[in-house]
Structures are given as structure tokens and as C-alpha cells.
XYZ file of C-alpha atoms in Angstrom:
147
model
C 0.000 0.000 0.000
C 1.205 3.520 -0.801
C 1.926 5.817 2.136
C -1.616 6.972 3.032
C -0.520 10.395 4.260
C 1.446 10.996 1.077
C -1.530 9.843 -1.001
C -3.742 12.459 0.662
C -1.120 15.196 0.243
C -0.974 14.300 -3.448
C -4.782 14.400 -3.648
C -4.811 17.919 -2.134
C -2.064 19.146 -4.489
C -3.886 17.768 -7.545
C -7.228 19.135 -6.310
C -5.736 22.575 -5.693
C -4.269 22.408 -9.210
C -7.738 21.499 -10.563
C -6.308 18.440 -12.346
C -9.596 16.519 -12.617
C -8.196 13.513 -14.460
C -5.373 13.023 -11.965
C -7.705 13.497 -8.970
C -10.192 10.947 -10.307
C -7.379 8.512 -11.180
C -6.691 8.270 -7.433
C -10.137 6.654 -6.963
C -10.906 2.979 -7.523
C -13.157 2.273 -10.543
C -16.019 1.657 -8.107
C -14.899 4.369 -5.673
C -17.460 6.328 -3.668
C -17.414 10.005 -2.691
C -19.900 11.098 -0.018
C -20.367 14.868 0.180
C -22.790 17.041 2.194
C -25.765 18.036 0.076
C -24.862 15.548 -2.657
C -25.068 12.141 -0.972
C -23.118 9.289 -2.537
C -21.315 9.830 -5.827
C -20.374 6.391 -7.183
C -17.818 5.443 -9.823
C -15.167 7.403 -11.671
C -17.555 8.895 -14.246
C -19.844 10.359 -11.574
C -16.870 11.485 -9.467
C -15.430 13.249 -12.535
C -18.725 15.081 -13.033
C -18.791 16.048 -9.350
C -15.298 17.579 -9.444
C -16.018 19.379 -12.738
C -18.987 21.065 -11.060
C -17.012 21.754 -7.898
C -14.098 23.344 -9.768
C -16.481 25.394 -11.929
C -18.367 26.717 -8.893
C -15.243 27.999 -7.156
C -12.165 27.737 -9.368
C -9.945 29.620 -6.911
C -10.730 27.287 -3.978
C -7.676 26.119 -2.068
C -7.613 23.285 0.437
C -5.025 23.199 3.220
C -4.211 20.187 5.380
C -4.438 20.752 9.127
C -3.754 17.304 10.591
C -3.876 13.649 9.618
C -4.196 10.293 11.336
C -3.864 6.845 9.812
C -5.151 3.527 11.108
C -4.646 0.578 8.807
C -6.335 1.429 5.496
C -8.178 4.461 6.917
C -6.983 8.063 6.607
C -8.657 10.770 8.698
C -7.778 14.308 7.677
C -8.788 17.685 9.034
C -8.643 20.437 6.421
C -9.766 23.951 5.655
C -10.758 25.480 2.363
C -11.288 28.995 1.079
C -12.650 30.119 -2.243
C -14.978 32.389 -4.177
C -18.249 31.242 -5.734
C -17.860 32.511 -9.306
C -19.660 29.705 -11.131
C -22.995 27.922 -10.780
C -23.388 25.577 -7.813
C -24.538 22.155 -8.974
C -27.332 20.580 -6.971
C -27.961 16.871 -6.457
C -31.182 17.093 -8.500
C -29.284 18.297 -11.596
C -30.298 21.937 -11.299
C -27.895 24.688 -10.334
C -27.784 27.872 -8.272
C -26.308 31.001 -9.929
C -22.921 32.210 -8.687
C -22.989 34.693 -5.817
C -19.486 36.139 -6.200
C -18.985 35.733 -2.439
C -16.074 34.142 -0.595
C -16.290 31.252 1.837
C -14.066 29.605 4.399
C -14.856 26.162 5.779
C -13.218 23.610 8.045
C -13.904 19.942 7.496
C -12.884 16.342 7.901
C -12.407 13.616 5.303
C -12.371 9.907 6.121
C -10.825 7.846 3.356
C -10.693 4.098 2.938
C -7.722 3.130 0.785
C -7.311 -0.157 -1.061
C -3.851 -0.667 -2.504
C -2.930 2.568 -4.255
C -6.512 3.810 -4.704
C -9.243 5.572 -2.744
C -12.145 3.166 -2.216
C -14.275 5.722 -0.363
C -13.967 9.381 0.603
C -16.500 10.558 3.187
C -16.424 14.352 3.555
C -17.900 16.221 6.520
C -18.295 19.995 6.924
C -20.941 22.518 7.956
C -22.803 23.068 4.682
C -25.185 25.551 6.321
C -22.236 27.783 7.242
C -20.993 27.779 3.635
C -24.472 28.551 2.282
C -24.821 31.435 4.772
C -21.415 32.842 3.754
C -22.522 32.709 0.124
C -25.733 34.567 0.993
C -27.903 31.593 0.036
C -29.515 31.270 3.446
C -29.718 33.441 6.556
C -26.825 33.245 8.989
C -27.729 31.967 12.443
C -28.373 34.732 14.981
C -25.071 36.222 16.118
C -23.039 34.426 13.433
C -20.700 36.158 11.036
C -21.567 35.288 7.409
C -18.444 36.228 5.545
């Protein structure tokens, strides 16, 4: 098995470089990406479509690693991401939300299951409501700063 921490660092570098083909090549053919607001995205074709939409929605987004832990074939990573919503936000139902032009900052966690050299599953967790509030797509909770 490849060094799991190095695999995730490579994933982040490729993602930050918006290299869709290289990012998706890190997934198994039957890999699964679980993402807030999108549910399960299964298989390389669907994962490619997901990242195309993600990179279009905020092409300047940059992810930074905070900390990592590895246990067997599982990688747990804390990260933060900042970006600007300059493209349409794809929704799970196939519709989209027009760009807001607003910036966002979010902290999250990813739990990856790795099989050999490939990502079998990538479960992503973050506060989607906070991101939507920062983008002006929903009211911020009372007393919260919305970007």
C-alpha cells in the first residue's frame, strides 16, 4: 500500500491544481465520494462530473491540510478550504444555483478508505449551512458572522 498520508497530500495538491483527471485517477473504478448536500457519488464517471462542477463553482478554492491520522487502510484528515463562488453551484437534483461572487471559508474532515494505491471511499464532513450562509444563500444563524 502507498503511504496513506502521502496519497492524501498528493490528492490535495492535484485538487488545488484542478487536475480533474489526476484526482479521479486516485479513486478505484467503483470508488465512492460522499459529500454534504450531494449524498453518494459512485464510480469514476460520476466522481469526474462532481469535481467538474465543484471546480467550476469555485475555481480559486484552495484546500489546506491541518492534521492527519492513519489507522490501517483508513486516513482521517482535518482540512480547511477557502474560495470564491464565481460559477454555478450544482445541486444533487441536476439543477444549479447562480454564482454569488462571495467568498467562503470552511473547516472539514475527510475519512478515506484506501485499497492498494486507490481511494475506495472518501466521506467528507463539513458545515454546509455555514458555507451557504457565507454565500448569501440562506440566513446566517443569529449572532453568526456570514463572511
